[in-house]
Amino acid sequence: MDGGRALIRALENEGVEVMFGLPGGAILPVYDPIIDSSIRHILVRHEQGAGHMAEGYAHATGRPGVAMVTSGPAATNIVTPLCDAYMDSVPMVVITGQVPTGAIGTDAFQECDTTGITQSITKHNFLVTEAQDIPRTIKEAFHIATTGRPGPVLVDIPKDIVDPGNPRSAMTWTDDVTIDLPGYNPQTEVDPEAIRAAAELIRASERPVLYVGGGILKARAADALRELAELTGISVVTTLMARGAFPDGHDLCLGMPGMHGNFTAVTAMQESDLLIALGARFDDRVTGRLDGFAPDAKIVHAEIDPAEIGKVRRPDVAIQGDVRLAIEALVAELATNGTGDVDRDAWRSRLSGWQERFPLAYEQWVPGDPLKPQYVIECLRDSTPDDTIVASGVGQHQMWASQYWKFDHPYTWINSGGLGTMGFSIPAAIGAKVAFPDRMVWAVDGDGCFQMTAQELVTATVENIPIKVALLNNSYLGMVRQWQEMFYEERYSEVFLSKDVPDYKMWAESMGCVGIRVDDPEEVESAIAKANEIDDRPVVIDFRVDAAEKVYPMVPSGATNSELVVPPFQQDQPR
Amino acid sequence: MNTQAPDYRYHTLVVTVENKSGVLARVASLFARRAFNIESLAVAPTDDELFSRITVVVDLESAPLDQIVKQLDKLVNVVEIRELYPGHAVERELMLVTVSAEPDRRDEIVEHLDRAGGKVLSVGTDRMMLSLVGLPARVDEFEDLLRPYGIVELQRTGRVALATLDDHDGPGR
C-alpha cells in the first residue's frame, strides 16, 4: 500500500464520516483515494472555513472534527481555527500537506514551517517522515485530540511519503498499530480525599455558587451537573462556553457571568463564600480585575488539566481529573453523608431580589426607532424548535445571542470564546448542520463578521447544507464602537463599515441563498417564519438594527465585577 | 508532583524528553510563550537512545514553579520531570576559557587553577586555554579570579545535575 491510501484508511478506521478541506499541490496524492472513500469531503472556499467547520462539527457532536488542506498558505490559513480550537479545547485533527522530505528547509514552493508555526497553538503536532508511520501517527493524533483536555492536533505530511509514484510512499498496511506516547497519560480518576474535602466546604457554605465552564460539555457531564445542583439546591452560573450545560429554564439557573453577564450571575459570584468551579478556568472575561474577584469565596476547582489548577486563582480544594467523575463522586458523597444543614434562605432571597431588580433588559422600541437587535434574538428564540443549534460570531451580536437565547439543551450553543474569532459563525454553523442535517441551525452574525467568512455560504449552497443566517447589521464594528463610545469619549475611529455596501440580500442571492432584508420590527416575525420554512438552500436575513444599542450589563476593562455597569434605566435600583 | 513552594529564586529541573527532532524547540518555545525565564539550559542524550535529558535552571521570579512544571508536563514529548532541591542533587558545570598569560604570569594562573582543580588544555605564546569542572558557584568564583588577567574567550555549558544517590526516590514525579 502507499502512504496516501493508508492515510485515508486510517481516518476511516477512526470513524471519520466527514472532513472539510481544499486540495493543493502537496496534498494532491491524498485527494485521489478520497474519491473511493466512505468519508464525505466538503470542499470549502477558504481553508479557515474548513477549520471552523471542523470545530462546529466537534462542538455539536463531541466527536473530533477533521480538516485537510495543502501546505504553505493553506496551512497558514488554518492557523486561526487551530488557535481557536486550542483556546476552547475543541477536539480537532488537521492534516496538512508538506513539501517532499528532501525539499524541507530549502524554501521550496509553498513550503512553510507548519509544525513550528502551530507548536504553541496545538495540543500537539507531528511531522511524519516515513510512510510506515502514518497509521500510528493518525491513531495518536485522534487519541491526543479526544482524551484528557481535548484540543487540536495537526499532522503534517510530506508529499513524497503519500505519492504512489515515489518509492518512499511504499508501506505495509497492518490493522495492528499501537500508540507510543510515553509522555502522555492524562489522569481522569479523582482523589476521594479531595472529594470529601470539597463536600465539607459545600456543607459549610452559606452562599455557594456552581461556576460551570465549557469543560462540563467536553466531559459530557450535563446530567451529572443537574443532579448535583438539584441535590444541593445550589445555583448555577453557566459561562459563555457552557451555555446550555444547565437549562436556562431551571429555577437554579442564574445564567451567564462575566464581562457581559447578567447582574445576578456576576454578583452572586462576587458575593459568594464558595465557588465550586467545574471545568472552568477563571478566564479574565469572567473574573474581571483579579484582585477584586469574589473576595470572600473559598474555591473548589474540579478540572482535567492540572496546569489550570492554581494558574489564576489558588483553590482551597483541587479536584484534578475528569469533571464528570468528579461531579458523580461529589453527588455520591453528598447523598451518602448529607448535604449539610446550613440555612441558605437569606442567600436565596438576595439572589431572587437581584433577579427582580436587575433582569436582562433593553429599552423597548418606540415608533420611529430603528429595530432593536435584542428583539430580533428574542423573536428568533421564540420561533425556532427547542433543539435548534445557534452558532455565533464575535462581538455585540454574540453577547446578545448568549444573553437573550434560552438554552435548555447542551450542545445547542457554538461560539468562539477564548480566541474571539470574528467570522466564526457561518462555517461553524455549516459544520454543525453537516453533523445534524435534520435539526435547524441558525448562525447569528454581525456585519463585520459576515464579511470575513461569508464565502462559505457558497460551500453551503453547493454542498446542500441549508443553514440560516440572522445578520444583525448595524453598519459598524459594534463592540469596538461601544468601547469607543464608553471609554474613548465617543471618538469613533475606523469602526463605521458602510450603510449601503455590500447589499447583503444581493450578495446572499449571488451565493445561491435566499436573501431577505428587514428594517421594520413588524417584519421580523414573518421573515423568520419564511426562513424557517426554507430547507433546500441557505437563507440570510439582513436585519438592519440600531447602531446605538449597547451590550449591558458591562464590567469595564480593568474594573472589578462589583463595578458592573447596568443599563441606564436600572441605575437607580438599590444593589 | 511535589509542589512545595521553594523560597529560593533559581530552581533546577531535570526533564526527560523523547529523543525526537524538534523537542528542544517545543520546550524553548513553551518558556517563551508563557514568559517563563530560563537561567541556564543543557541538553544531552541519556543512556537510553529513546530519551534525552534537559537540565534547566528556571527563574521563579517570572512564574511559580508549580505552573512551570505543569505546563512543561503538558508537552506530549516530556516524559518525566524531576525537581532537584539544593542538597539533594549533584550539580556540575564545565567551563572552557582562554586567558591572556604572558610567561611571567603563568605560574600564578596555574596556582589558581590547581587550587580550583582545573586543567591546562593548551599553552600559546601569550595565552593559555584552561578547563574547569565544578559546582556552578565555584566556576563563577574561578571566572572572577581570571578576569583581571584578561579573558579572551569563555564558554560555559550551563549546569547538569542528577539526584544524589540516596535521594532517588525523593522529589520527582
XYZ file of C-alpha atoms in Angstrom:
748
model
C 0.000 0.000 0.000
C 1.041 3.627 -0.354
C 1.041 6.297 2.325
C -1.815 8.297 0.781
C -4.246 5.391 0.774
C -3.024 4.428 4.241
C -3.828 7.911 5.491
C -7.402 7.762 4.228
C -7.872 4.244 5.537
C -6.521 5.296 8.929
C -9.063 8.141 9.020
C -11.858 5.711 8.104
C -10.720 3.411 10.892
C -11.049 6.311 13.336
C -14.717 6.539 12.381
C -14.375 9.744 10.393
C -17.558 10.326 8.393
C -16.914 13.791 7.098
C -13.931 16.017 6.509
C -13.621 19.621 5.422
C -10.865 20.728 3.103
C -9.406 22.117 -0.056
C -6.764 20.353 -2.158
C -3.497 21.730 -3.491
C -0.067 20.667 -4.706
C 1.495 18.981 -1.714
C -1.655 17.149 -0.574
C -2.735 16.070 -4.084
C -1.858 12.373 -3.697
C -4.135 12.089 -0.650
C -7.078 13.559 -2.546
C -7.042 10.728 -5.094
C -8.077 7.941 -2.675
C -10.825 10.212 -1.278
C -12.798 9.510 -4.452
C -13.159 5.873 -3.362
C -13.560 6.554 0.354
C -16.669 6.379 2.518
C -15.699 9.741 4.004
C -17.762 12.687 2.817
C -15.442 15.521 1.820
C -16.780 19.070 1.873
C -14.934 21.428 -0.435
C -14.578 24.811 1.231
C -13.803 28.189 -0.347
C -11.101 29.173 2.136
C -9.079 26.961 4.454
C -10.110 28.981 7.504
C -13.647 27.835 6.718
C -12.539 24.194 6.791
C -11.068 24.647 10.260
C -14.109 26.378 11.739
C -16.453 23.844 10.121
C -14.478 21.059 11.774
C -14.808 22.957 15.056
C -18.560 23.436 14.610
C -18.913 19.729 13.883
C -16.915 18.874 17.005
C -18.830 21.307 19.224
C -22.162 19.860 18.107
C -21.235 16.172 18.253
C -18.369 15.830 20.721
C -16.529 13.867 18.051
C -13.279 15.197 16.605
C -13.654 17.470 13.589
C -11.320 16.741 10.703
C -9.900 19.171 8.160
C -7.374 18.599 5.413
C -5.543 21.249 3.424
C -2.331 21.627 1.493
C 0.993 23.161 2.526
C 2.210 26.749 2.839
C -0.584 29.332 2.519
C -3.262 26.705 3.161
C -1.548 25.732 6.380
C -1.226 29.352 7.468
C -4.887 29.939 6.602
C -5.903 27.241 9.058
C -3.755 28.645 11.860
C -6.645 30.749 13.197
C -9.030 27.808 13.617
C -6.257 25.799 15.264
C -5.681 28.559 17.784
C -9.431 28.940 18.255
C -9.803 25.222 18.937
C -6.846 25.287 21.296
C -8.310 28.128 23.345
C -11.744 26.486 23.546
C -10.500 22.890 23.945
C -12.157 21.628 20.774
C -11.138 18.158 19.596
C -9.901 18.502 16.033
C -7.423 16.797 13.735
C -5.948 18.848 10.916
C -3.958 17.207 8.137
C -1.659 19.487 6.177
C 0.373 18.664 3.083
C 4.073 19.444 3.169
C 6.771 19.650 0.502
C 8.694 16.388 -0.039
C 11.048 15.451 2.799
C 14.110 16.178 0.652
C 12.889 19.723 -0.018
C 12.096 20.624 3.596
C 14.238 23.542 4.690
C 15.018 24.761 1.157
C 12.268 27.399 0.918
C 10.551 25.252 -1.686
C 7.359 26.394 -3.405
C 4.504 26.546 -0.891
C 6.766 25.458 1.915
C 6.314 26.774 5.402
C 7.361 25.537 8.812
C 3.872 24.342 9.695
C 4.766 22.403 12.820
C 6.926 25.299 14.025
C 4.181 27.841 13.412
C 1.491 25.760 15.089
C 3.525 24.438 18.001
C 2.111 26.772 20.615
C -1.476 26.640 19.339
C -1.972 22.897 19.087
C -2.234 20.333 21.829
C 0.420 18.503 19.840
C 1.631 18.293 16.270
C 3.515 15.798 14.162
C 5.723 15.967 11.095
C 5.581 12.459 9.644
C 8.698 11.484 7.698
C 8.102 7.799 6.906
C 5.047 6.314 5.162
C 5.094 3.402 7.584
C 4.474 5.807 10.481
C 1.231 7.245 9.043
C -1.318 4.832 10.599
C 0.254 5.045 14.051
C 0.511 8.831 13.895
C -3.143 9.212 12.907
C -4.136 6.966 15.773
C -2.011 9.006 18.158
C -3.424 12.273 16.805
C -7.026 11.192 17.477
C -6.087 9.821 20.872
C -4.464 13.090 21.937
C -7.219 15.261 20.429
C -10.030 13.457 22.230
C -8.645 12.429 25.620
C -7.759 14.479 28.682
C -8.453 18.111 27.957
C -9.449 17.951 24.288
C -7.698 20.075 21.696
C -6.479 20.372 18.125
C -3.732 18.132 16.767
C -2.000 18.805 13.470
C -0.376 16.149 11.290
C 1.997 17.469 8.625
C 2.524 15.018 5.751
C 5.311 15.487 3.183
C 4.247 14.734 -0.364
C 6.821 12.018 -1.118
C 5.517 9.640 1.540
C 1.965 9.722 0.157
C 2.710 9.856 -3.576
C 2.338 6.373 -5.094
C 4.814 7.411 -7.809
C 7.528 7.785 -5.198
C 9.206 4.715 -3.675
C 9.271 6.462 -0.284
C 5.479 6.096 -0.126
C 5.602 2.315 -0.041
C 4.442 0.822 3.233
C 2.824 -2.275 4.629
C -0.664 -1.830 5.992
C -1.482 -3.515 9.239
C -4.541 -3.060 11.438
C -2.384 -3.780 14.414
C -0.877 -0.417 15.338
C -0.353 0.707 18.884
C 0.172 4.228 20.054
C 3.543 5.066 21.544
C 3.222 8.154 23.729
C 5.322 7.637 26.842
C 4.890 11.279 27.901
C 1.108 11.433 27.511
C -1.035 9.998 30.249
C -3.958 12.230 31.280
C -5.225 11.492 34.779
C -9.008 11.181 34.836
C -9.587 9.471 38.189
C -10.321 11.808 41.061
C -8.878 11.685 44.556
C -11.556 10.600 47.081
C -9.841 12.683 49.758
C -10.340 15.823 47.643
C -13.989 14.893 47.106
C -14.536 14.586 50.844
C -12.802 17.920 51.458
C -14.902 19.607 48.764
C -18.078 18.153 50.248
C -17.110 19.546 53.641
C -16.762 23.033 52.191
C -20.103 22.668 50.408
C -21.854 21.584 53.605
C -20.461 24.555 55.497
C -21.071 27.247 52.896
C -23.782 29.853 53.193
C -23.505 31.408 49.758
C -22.274 28.711 47.363
C -22.338 29.044 43.571
C -21.662 26.385 40.971
C -19.374 28.094 38.456
C -19.693 25.968 35.355
C -17.388 26.190 32.331
C -17.035 24.590 28.921
C -15.344 21.562 30.454
C -18.774 20.312 31.563
C -19.760 19.956 27.924
C -16.436 18.388 26.919
C -16.827 15.836 29.719
C -20.479 15.069 28.800
C -21.320 15.992 32.383
C -24.549 17.997 31.981
C -26.723 15.284 33.537
C -24.358 14.847 36.462
C -24.281 18.595 36.993
C -28.062 18.765 37.139
C -28.075 16.011 39.709
C -25.539 17.866 41.842
C -27.409 21.171 41.613
C -30.761 19.595 42.477
C -29.341 17.519 45.297
C -27.704 20.520 46.954
C -30.040 23.284 45.818
C -27.008 25.346 44.781
C -27.473 27.886 41.986
C -25.548 27.584 38.750
C -23.843 30.131 36.525
C -23.005 28.967 33.003
C -20.093 30.736 31.317
C -20.081 31.728 27.662
C -18.552 28.332 26.843
C -21.073 26.463 28.960
C -24.371 27.960 27.827
C -26.808 25.062 27.624
C -24.847 22.864 30.026
C -27.553 23.642 32.581
C -31.057 24.589 31.399
C -31.769 28.312 31.408
C -35.351 27.467 32.306
C -34.300 25.731 35.540
C -35.051 27.514 38.832
C -31.442 27.176 39.913
C -30.000 28.691 36.725
C -28.592 32.190 37.114
C -27.369 32.468 33.519
C -24.117 33.868 32.223
C -21.466 35.553 34.415
C -18.595 37.734 33.248
C -17.965 40.989 31.458
C -21.417 40.931 29.850
C -23.058 38.567 32.262
C -26.352 39.368 33.898
C -26.318 41.205 37.220
C -27.395 38.251 39.322
C -24.838 35.810 37.923
C -21.988 38.305 38.244
C -22.962 39.496 41.705
C -23.705 36.036 43.063
C -20.130 35.013 42.258
C -18.810 38.256 43.665
C -20.668 37.840 46.982
C -20.246 34.090 47.238
C -18.423 32.355 50.065
C -17.791 29.218 47.994
C -17.265 28.952 44.254
C -17.429 25.409 43.005
C -15.608 25.735 39.675
C -16.346 22.820 37.381
C -14.448 22.610 34.095
C -13.819 26.341 34.175
C -10.553 28.264 34.020
C -11.106 31.644 35.706
C -10.812 33.459 32.386
C -10.232 37.221 32.666
C -13.566 37.837 30.953
C -15.229 36.001 33.852
C -13.183 37.315 36.764
C -12.781 40.992 35.861
C -9.925 42.550 37.816
C -8.491 39.559 39.574
C -7.575 41.077 42.917
C -11.186 42.133 43.394
C -12.801 38.923 42.183
C -15.053 37.036 44.618
C -13.006 38.276 47.564
C -14.760 36.193 50.234
C -15.052 32.984 48.270
C -13.277 29.771 49.005
C -12.604 27.820 45.844
C -13.228 24.215 44.904
C -11.733 23.631 41.466
C -12.516 20.440 39.559
C -10.525 20.331 36.343
C -8.939 17.814 33.975
C -5.912 19.968 33.150
C -3.515 20.187 36.118
C -1.989 23.382 34.717
C -5.304 25.206 35.080
C -5.468 24.426 38.774
C -3.901 27.350 40.584
C -2.960 29.148 37.335
C -5.192 32.134 38.072
C -6.741 31.584 41.488
C -5.368 29.175 44.061
C -8.086 26.720 45.076
C -8.800 25.651 48.635
C -9.649 22.214 47.325
C -8.328 20.981 43.984
C -10.000 18.025 42.307
C -7.801 17.054 39.411
C -9.469 14.673 36.993
C -12.401 14.182 34.674
C -15.072 16.636 35.754
C -17.922 14.181 35.194
C -16.252 11.669 37.502
C -15.636 14.484 39.969
C -19.294 15.538 39.994
C -20.535 11.959 40.241
C -18.223 11.356 43.175
C -19.418 14.559 44.843
C -23.033 13.544 44.338
C -22.351 10.135 45.851
C -20.533 11.638 48.830
C -23.207 14.275 49.485
C -26.044 11.812 49.002
C -24.465 9.382 51.440
C -23.184 11.711 54.129
C -25.618 14.573 53.799
C -25.614 17.980 52.167
C -25.348 19.881 55.432
C -27.880 21.937 57.304
C -26.764 25.499 56.726
C -29.715 27.806 56.264
C -29.409 29.449 52.846
C -32.762 31.193 52.746
C -31.206 34.637 53.178
C -28.881 33.952 50.256
C -31.729 32.711 48.074
C -33.770 35.793 48.775
C -30.816 38.009 47.865
C -30.494 36.124 44.587
C -34.165 36.482 43.760
C -34.089 40.143 44.764
C -31.315 40.784 42.272
C -33.178 38.841 39.626
C -36.253 41.017 40.148
C -34.445 44.341 40.219
C -31.839 43.648 37.540
C -33.303 41.415 34.835
C -31.616 41.363 31.450
C -33.410 44.158 29.672
C -33.110 46.754 26.948
C -35.027 49.898 26.163
C -38.128 48.866 24.316
C -38.685 50.018 20.774
C -40.896 53.018 20.229
C -42.230 54.101 16.829
C -39.599 55.904 14.841
C -36.731 53.935 16.448
C -34.594 51.585 14.429
C -35.009 47.848 15.010
C -33.570 46.571 18.314
C -31.053 43.719 17.907
C -32.114 42.108 21.191
C -35.679 41.931 19.907
C -34.509 40.014 16.857
C -32.816 37.440 19.106
C -35.962 37.127 21.215
C -38.146 36.570 18.139
C -35.700 34.032 16.766
C -35.594 32.226 20.113
C -39.382 32.087 20.325
C -39.999 30.873 16.781
C -37.457 28.070 16.480
C -37.563 24.492 17.786
C -36.110 23.736 21.217
C -33.165 21.795 19.843
C -32.115 24.492 17.388
C -28.354 24.916 17.228
C -27.141 28.502 17.379
C -23.655 29.414 16.175
C -22.421 32.907 16.698
C -19.628 35.173 15.568
C -17.805 37.518 17.885
C -18.951 40.892 19.137
C -22.157 42.512 20.313
C -24.393 40.043 18.454
C -22.599 37.175 20.223
C -23.295 38.658 23.636
C -26.943 39.383 22.813
C -27.393 35.869 21.483
C -25.843 34.356 24.594
C -27.910 36.616 26.864
C -31.325 36.518 25.221
C -31.462 32.991 23.851
C -32.872 30.393 26.194
C -30.603 27.383 26.123
C -32.275 24.337 27.546
C -30.109 21.660 25.988
C -26.374 21.081 25.932
C -24.559 21.362 22.608
C -27.008 23.866 21.143
C -24.684 26.896 21.504
C -21.488 27.156 19.463
C -19.216 30.146 19.644
C -15.640 31.325 19.764
C -14.984 32.191 23.387
C -11.283 32.179 24.158
C -9.840 33.473 20.921
C -12.810 35.628 19.936
C -12.561 34.858 16.236
C -14.683 37.124 14.061
C -16.180 35.201 11.159
C -16.596 32.017 13.197
C -20.348 31.627 12.922
C -21.072 30.773 9.302
C -18.500 27.996 8.911
C -19.195 26.702 12.437
C -22.923 26.570 11.655
C -22.157 24.654 8.466
C -20.112 22.117 10.441
C -22.969 21.650 12.919
C -25.569 21.296 10.163
C -23.451 18.651 8.445
C -23.486 16.715 11.717
C -27.234 17.182 12.268
C -28.904 17.688 8.883
C -32.372 17.233 10.394
C -32.017 19.950 13.000
C -32.395 23.658 12.495
C -29.111 25.553 12.596
C -29.032 29.322 12.842
C -25.902 31.432 12.569
C -26.242 34.696 14.455
C -23.760 37.024 12.830
C -22.699 40.643 12.691
C -21.939 42.572 9.538
C -18.232 42.838 10.385
C -18.019 39.085 10.930
C -20.126 38.251 7.890
C -17.671 39.970 5.588
C -14.845 37.792 6.880
C -16.221 34.328 6.038
C -19.429 34.790 4.009
C -17.907 32.968 1.040
C -18.591 29.694 2.846
C -22.264 30.199 2.063
C -21.250 29.164 -1.453
C -19.983 25.939 0.095
C -23.284 25.587 1.956
C -25.344 26.033 -1.204
C -23.245 23.758 -3.398
C -22.953 21.020 -0.774
C -26.635 21.339 0.156
C -26.151 22.402 3.771
C -29.138 24.697 4.366
C -28.129 26.811 7.334
C -29.839 30.072 8.189
C -28.084 33.317 8.986
C -29.513 36.099 11.127
C -27.325 39.052 10.318
C -27.553 41.766 12.967
C -26.368 44.535 10.694
C -25.639 47.870 12.344
C -23.093 49.046 9.763
C -20.456 49.145 12.487
C -17.837 47.081 14.191
C -20.318 47.353 17.014
C -18.382 46.155 20.043
C -15.427 48.351 19.200
C -17.825 51.228 18.644
C -19.315 50.565 22.094
C -15.862 50.769 23.721
C -15.066 53.966 21.840
C -18.363 55.442 22.952
C -17.884 54.471 26.595
C -14.129 54.761 27.083
C -12.815 56.982 24.262
C -15.205 59.913 24.581
C -17.265 58.890 21.565
C -14.279 59.350 19.286
C -15.166 56.767 16.661
C -12.040 55.559 14.933
C -12.322 53.172 11.975
C -15.457 51.403 13.120
C -18.009 52.547 10.543
C -18.294 49.998 7.751
C -20.997 51.247 5.360
C -24.735 51.612 5.238
C -25.032 50.807 1.543
C -22.417 48.277 0.608
C -22.383 45.432 0.381
C -26.011 44.741 -0.446
C -26.357 41.635 1.735
C -29.570 40.467 0.076
C -27.978 40.522 -3.357
C -24.775 39.038 -2.025
C -26.712 36.186 -0.409
C -28.667 35.586 -3.597
C -25.489 35.576 -5.665
C -24.239 32.731 -3.455
C -27.385 30.697 -4.066
C -29.064 31.612 -0.780
C -32.430 33.202 -0.214
C -31.786 36.791 0.808
C -34.246 38.801 2.899
C -33.881 42.327 4.194
C -35.725 43.544 7.298
C -35.822 47.140 8.510
C -39.128 47.267 10.364
C -39.793 45.440 13.665
C -43.160 44.388 12.307
C -41.464 42.338 9.580
C -39.169 40.391 11.902
C -41.513 37.521 12.749
C -42.715 36.965 9.209
C -39.172 36.997 7.862
C -38.099 34.389 10.415
C -41.183 32.298 9.658
C -40.340 32.427 5.968
C -36.735 31.439 6.643
C -37.831 28.552 8.846
C -39.862 27.123 6.010
C -36.982 27.030 3.575
C -34.994 23.838 3.783
C -33.475 23.421 0.349
C -30.922 26.232 0.493
C -29.316 28.608 2.949
C -31.153 31.753 3.984
C -29.680 35.096 5.001
C -31.815 37.698 6.756
C -30.223 41.127 6.808
C -31.703 42.741 9.919
C -30.948 46.458 9.873
C -30.563 47.150 13.578
C -29.935 50.110 15.848
C -26.244 51.065 15.796
C -26.541 52.965 19.073
C -27.615 49.899 21.037
C -25.033 48.731 23.584
C -24.475 45.447 25.377
C -25.440 45.704 29.050
C -24.548 44.930 31.736
C -20.844 45.545 31.300
C -17.818 45.300 33.545
C -15.440 47.952 32.222
C -11.993 46.677 31.360
C -9.734 46.831 34.425
C -12.655 47.174 36.847
C -13.772 44.633 39.405
C -17.020 42.770 38.904
C -18.551 44.828 41.729
C -18.351 47.824 39.375
C -20.706 46.228 36.861
C -22.461 48.872 34.771
C -26.186 48.198 34.343
C -28.355 49.795 31.653
C -29.295 53.447 32.339
C -32.872 52.649 33.340
C -31.675 50.269 36.100
C -29.015 52.520 37.541
C -31.153 53.853 40.367
C -32.090 50.435 41.658
C -30.628 49.584 45.072
C -27.947 46.931 44.782
C 4.460 16.076 41.685
C 5.870 17.635 44.777
C 4.683 21.206 44.760
C 6.243 22.536 47.940
C 6.972 26.207 47.406
C 10.702 26.833 47.364
C 11.938 30.077 48.831
C 14.933 30.440 46.552
C 14.823 32.124 43.189
C 16.530 29.581 40.944
C 15.436 26.010 40.745
C 16.784 23.058 38.824
C 14.524 20.761 36.843
C 15.738 17.610 35.177
C 13.396 16.917 32.305
C 13.413 13.610 30.481
C 12.103 14.029 26.937
C 11.597 11.795 23.939
C 14.642 11.938 21.713
C 12.792 13.305 18.674
C 13.512 16.207 16.385
C 12.040 19.495 17.500
C 11.616 18.615 21.163
C 14.111 21.208 22.395
C 12.287 23.803 20.286
C 8.991 22.819 21.941
C 10.476 23.282 25.395
C 12.149 26.573 24.466
C 9.032 27.893 22.772
C 6.897 26.973 25.790
C 9.180 29.043 28.007
C 8.985 31.961 25.571
C 5.215 31.667 25.087
C 4.441 31.623 28.799
C 7.049 34.254 29.671
C 8.981 31.877 31.928
C 12.658 32.789 32.353
C 15.449 30.272 31.856
C 18.653 30.828 33.761
C 20.530 28.014 32.033
C 19.741 25.002 29.926
C 21.744 21.944 28.942
C 20.631 19.049 26.735
C 22.212 15.683 26.054
C 21.195 12.155 25.171
C 20.803 9.658 28.019
C 21.999 6.084 28.206
C 18.717 5.137 26.531
C 18.716 6.355 22.935
C 14.946 6.918 23.026
C 15.300 9.726 25.552
C 17.262 12.908 26.121
C 17.707 14.825 29.324
C 17.308 18.558 29.659
C 18.711 20.206 32.754
C 17.047 23.556 33.074
C 17.505 26.147 35.768
C 14.371 28.257 35.955
C 13.968 31.709 37.398
C 10.992 31.695 39.721
C 10.616 35.455 39.625
C 8.739 35.097 36.349
C 6.288 32.368 37.358
C 5.632 29.917 40.187
C 7.488 26.634 39.921
C 4.236 24.717 40.091
C 2.927 26.415 36.943
C 6.197 25.931 35.036
C 6.291 22.232 35.905
C 2.650 21.660 34.976
C 2.951 23.463 31.656
C 6.116 21.514 30.820
C 4.354 18.319 31.734
C 1.609 19.091 29.198
C 4.113 18.775 26.364
C 3.415 15.358 24.899
C 7.129 14.643 24.375
C 8.008 15.360 28.011
C 8.178 12.017 29.802
C 9.320 12.913 33.305
C 10.155 15.986 35.332
C 12.289 15.779 38.421
C 12.848 18.726 40.708
C 16.244 18.858 42.311
C 16.461 20.699 45.586
C 19.840 22.023 46.651
C 21.378 19.456 48.973
C 19.594 16.672 47.146
C 21.452 16.990 43.885
C 24.910 16.725 42.435
C 25.408 19.661 40.111
C 28.329 20.330 37.809
C 29.246 22.772 35.122
C 32.131 22.789 32.624
C 33.978 25.952 31.668
C 36.476 26.329 28.840
C 38.415 29.561 28.939
C 41.246 31.196 27.053
C 43.048 33.729 29.177
C 45.852 36.204 28.448
C 49.002 34.777 30.015
C 52.383 36.311 29.384
C 55.134 33.890 30.514
C 55.700 35.752 33.794
C 52.036 35.383 34.884
C 51.610 31.731 34.059
C 52.761 30.282 37.367
C 50.258 32.455 39.190
C 47.410 31.339 36.945
C 48.366 27.682 37.233
C 48.389 28.038 41.014
C 44.797 29.337 40.962
C 43.894 26.572 38.591
C 45.396 23.830 40.730
C 43.594 25.094 43.773
C 40.294 25.051 41.865
C 41.001 21.617 40.416
C 41.157 22.668 36.759
C 43.370 21.650 33.880
C 45.631 23.371 31.392
C 44.495 22.296 27.964
C 46.964 24.225 25.863
C 49.604 26.919 26.123
C 50.408 29.528 23.453
C 52.922 32.356 23.296
C 50.806 34.828 25.260
C 47.658 32.923 26.230
C 46.546 29.665 27.835
C 43.445 27.569 27.451
C 42.039 26.103 30.674
C 39.160 23.910 31.695
C 37.320 23.573 34.964
C 34.545 21.247 36.039
C 32.842 22.070 39.283
C 29.897 23.392 41.172
C 28.443 26.356 39.282
C 29.292 28.665 42.193
C 32.916 27.517 42.167
C 33.081 28.063 38.428
C 31.741 31.588 38.996
C 34.488 32.248 41.551
C 37.203 30.956 39.271
C 35.911 33.082 36.446
C 36.123 36.162 38.705
C 39.653 35.212 39.635
C 40.722 35.029 35.998
C 39.093 38.266 34.915
C 41.985 40.561 35.943
C 44.346 38.593 33.677
C 42.161 39.257 30.661
C 39.650 36.678 29.442
C 39.993 36.261 25.676
C 37.208 33.764 25.185
C 34.994 31.817 27.536
C 32.344 29.142 27.175
C 30.289 27.554 29.948
C 27.925 24.628 29.479
C 25.240 25.559 31.956
C 24.689 23.161 34.788
C 23.838 19.489 34.563
C 22.526 17.677 37.575
C 21.491 14.305 38.972
C 19.778 13.430 42.210
C 22.111 12.292 44.967
C 22.400 8.530 45.328
C 20.323 8.263 48.496
C 17.633 10.566 47.065
C 16.493 8.622 44.036
C 13.084 8.008 45.498
C 12.848 11.592 46.622
C 11.148 14.542 44.974
C 10.134 13.767 41.429
C 7.228 12.519 39.523
